[in-house]
Structures are given as C-alpha cells and as structure tokens.
Short mmCIF file of C-alpha atoms in Angstrom, two decimals:
data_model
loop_
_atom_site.label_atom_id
_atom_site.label_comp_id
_atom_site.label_asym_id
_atom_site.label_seq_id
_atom_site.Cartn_x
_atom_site.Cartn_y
_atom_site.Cartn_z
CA UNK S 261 0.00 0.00 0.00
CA UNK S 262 1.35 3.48 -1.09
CA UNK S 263 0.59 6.74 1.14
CA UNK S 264 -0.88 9.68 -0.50
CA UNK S 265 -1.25 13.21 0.60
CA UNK S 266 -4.16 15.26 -1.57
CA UNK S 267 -4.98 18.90 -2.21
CA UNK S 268 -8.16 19.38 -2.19
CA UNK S 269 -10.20 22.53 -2.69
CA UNK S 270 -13.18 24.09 -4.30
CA UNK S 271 -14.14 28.04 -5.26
CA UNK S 272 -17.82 27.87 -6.41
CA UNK S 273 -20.91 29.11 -5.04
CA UNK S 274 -21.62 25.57 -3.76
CA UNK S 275 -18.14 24.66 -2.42
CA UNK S 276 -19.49 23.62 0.54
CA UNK S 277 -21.65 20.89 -0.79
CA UNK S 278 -18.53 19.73 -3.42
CA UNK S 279 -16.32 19.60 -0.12
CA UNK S 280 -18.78 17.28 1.24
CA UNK S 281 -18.59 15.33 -2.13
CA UNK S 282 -15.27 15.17 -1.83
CA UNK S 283 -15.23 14.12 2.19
CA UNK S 284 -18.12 11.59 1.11
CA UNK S 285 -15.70 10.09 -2.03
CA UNK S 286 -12.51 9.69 -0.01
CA UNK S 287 -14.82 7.95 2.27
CA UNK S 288 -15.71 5.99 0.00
CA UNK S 289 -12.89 5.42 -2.49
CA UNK S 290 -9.87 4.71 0.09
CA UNK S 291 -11.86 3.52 3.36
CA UNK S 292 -9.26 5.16 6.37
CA UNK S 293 -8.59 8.51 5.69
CA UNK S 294 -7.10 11.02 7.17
CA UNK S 295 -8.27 15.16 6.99
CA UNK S 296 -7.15 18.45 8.01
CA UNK S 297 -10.63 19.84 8.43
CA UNK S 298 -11.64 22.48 5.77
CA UNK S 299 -11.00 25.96 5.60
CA UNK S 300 -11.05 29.00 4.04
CA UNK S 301 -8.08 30.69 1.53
CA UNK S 302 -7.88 33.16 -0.35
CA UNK S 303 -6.80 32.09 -4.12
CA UNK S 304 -3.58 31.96 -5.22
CA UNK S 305 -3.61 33.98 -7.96
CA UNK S 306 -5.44 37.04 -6.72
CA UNK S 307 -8.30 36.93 -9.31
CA UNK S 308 -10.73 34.27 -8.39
CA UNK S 309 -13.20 33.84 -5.52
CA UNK S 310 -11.75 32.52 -2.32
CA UNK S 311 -11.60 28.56 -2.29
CA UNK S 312 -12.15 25.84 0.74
CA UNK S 313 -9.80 23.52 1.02
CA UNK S 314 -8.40 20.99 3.17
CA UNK S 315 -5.48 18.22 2.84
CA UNK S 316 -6.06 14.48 2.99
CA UNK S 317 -3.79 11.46 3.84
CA UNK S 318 -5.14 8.41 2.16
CA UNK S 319 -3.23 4.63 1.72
CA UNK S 320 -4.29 2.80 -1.93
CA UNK S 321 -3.17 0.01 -4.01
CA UNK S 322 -2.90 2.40 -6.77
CA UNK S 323 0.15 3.79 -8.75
CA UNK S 324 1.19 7.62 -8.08
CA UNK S 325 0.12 7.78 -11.79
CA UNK S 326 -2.98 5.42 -11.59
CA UNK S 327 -4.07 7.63 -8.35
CA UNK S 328 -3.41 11.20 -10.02
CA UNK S 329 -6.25 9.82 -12.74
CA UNK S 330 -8.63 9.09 -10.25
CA UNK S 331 -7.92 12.81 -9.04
CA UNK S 332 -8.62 14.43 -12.07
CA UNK S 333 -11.52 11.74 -12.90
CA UNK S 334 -13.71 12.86 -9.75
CA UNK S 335 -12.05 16.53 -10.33
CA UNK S 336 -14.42 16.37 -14.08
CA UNK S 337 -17.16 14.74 -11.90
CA UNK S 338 -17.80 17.41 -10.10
CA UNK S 339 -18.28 19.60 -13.27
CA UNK S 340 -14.25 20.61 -13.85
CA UNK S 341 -12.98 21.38 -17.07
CA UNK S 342 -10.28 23.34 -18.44
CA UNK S 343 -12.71 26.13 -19.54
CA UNK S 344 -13.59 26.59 -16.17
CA UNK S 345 -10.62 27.12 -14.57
CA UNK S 346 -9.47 29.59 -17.21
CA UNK S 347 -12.51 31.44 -16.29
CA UNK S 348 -11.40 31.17 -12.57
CA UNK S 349 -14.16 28.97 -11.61
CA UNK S 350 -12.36 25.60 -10.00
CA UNK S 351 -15.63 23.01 -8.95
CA UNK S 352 -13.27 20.80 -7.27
CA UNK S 353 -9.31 20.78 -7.54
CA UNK S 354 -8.09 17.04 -6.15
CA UNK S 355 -3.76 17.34 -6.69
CA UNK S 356 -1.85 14.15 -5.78
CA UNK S 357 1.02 15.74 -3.70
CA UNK S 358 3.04 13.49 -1.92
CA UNK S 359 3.30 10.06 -2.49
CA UNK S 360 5.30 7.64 0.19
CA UNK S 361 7.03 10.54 1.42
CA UNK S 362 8.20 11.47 -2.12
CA UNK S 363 7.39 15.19 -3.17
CA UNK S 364 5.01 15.17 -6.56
CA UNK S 365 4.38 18.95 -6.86
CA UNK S 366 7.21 20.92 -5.19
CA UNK S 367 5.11 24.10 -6.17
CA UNK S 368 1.90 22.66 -4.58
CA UNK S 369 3.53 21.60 -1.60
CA UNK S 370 5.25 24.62 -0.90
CA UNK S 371 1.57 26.96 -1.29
CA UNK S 372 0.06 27.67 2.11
CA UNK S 373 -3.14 26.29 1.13
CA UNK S 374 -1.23 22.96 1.29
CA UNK S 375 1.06 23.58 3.81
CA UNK S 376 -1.37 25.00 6.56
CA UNK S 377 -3.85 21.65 6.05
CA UNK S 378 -0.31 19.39 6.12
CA UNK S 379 0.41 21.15 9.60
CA UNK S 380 -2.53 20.18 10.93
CA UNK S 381 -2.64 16.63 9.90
CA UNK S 382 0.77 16.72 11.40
CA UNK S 383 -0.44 17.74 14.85
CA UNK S 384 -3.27 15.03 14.93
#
C-alpha cells in the first residue's frame, strides 16, 4: 500500500456541498482517511473567488500515476474542465502531492493552502 497526501479545494458558489462530495468520495474510495478539516483561503492567484480547502492522507493500491487519474476523474465529476478554470471557476481541484514521502508537486507543496492543512494533519 502506497501513502498519498491530496490537495483538495473548491471556489464555487456551492463549495461547501462539493467539499462534502469530496469528504463523502474519499470515504468511499480509500476507506481510512485522514483530513485536516476544511477551511477558508484566499486564491492563489489574486483573481478568483476565495476557495475551501483541506489536505487528505489516504493509503491505496494504486500507482502515483494510476491515483493522479482518479484525481482528475472525480475533479471532471464534479463539473471541472479546463474552460472553467481559465474562467477562474475551480468546482473541485483534487492534486496528488506526496506520495510515500516522495514530493510530486514541489510548487503545490510549498503553497500555504497545502502547507497549513499538512500542519494540521501533522499535529493530529
């Protein structure tokens, strides 16, 4: 079994109810999770409507590549598509971060959306 740590986060109307979706399909895809807790951020570039977001520590089965298409598979789900986030609208944004302790997305991983929800999965 591999360990994964997600970002996870949402800037719609509704991100509320897609951060439930998402709490509800981690449930449900990886069994044992483990979550930060959402909260709020502003967004990273400045532009867009603030986000919710919260970090996840999951084990699977599944390749780092194999999970990162599950990711992006609920990401479309949930109504993503590349039109949307051009137009600064992000339904739900699932990144596969770190995987066994390896760093995926050195940019992600350094963004205090990510690192505030890793500190307090840290502290639990």
């Amino acid at each position: 079994m591999s360990h994964y740590i997600l970002s996870i986060g949402s800037n719609t109307p509704d991100k509320a109810g897609k951060m439930a979706e998402a709490l509800q399909w981690l449930d449900r895809e990886f069994g044992q999770i483990t979550v930060s807790g959402i909260y709020a951020t502003k967004a990273w570039s400045g532009n867009a409507p603030d986000y919710l977001n919260m970090v996840a520590c999951v084990q699977s089965s599944l390749s780092a590549e194999e999970m990162n298409l599950k990711a992006k598979e609920f990401e479309r789900s949930l109504g993503r598509t590349p039109q949307s986030k051009n137009n600064g609208s992000v339904p739900m944004d699932v990144d596969v971060v770190i995987s066994d302790g390896t760093i995926l997305r050195p940019e992600e991983y350094s963004r205090p959306y990510f690192t505030h929800g890793l500190s307090l999965i840290k502290q639990m």
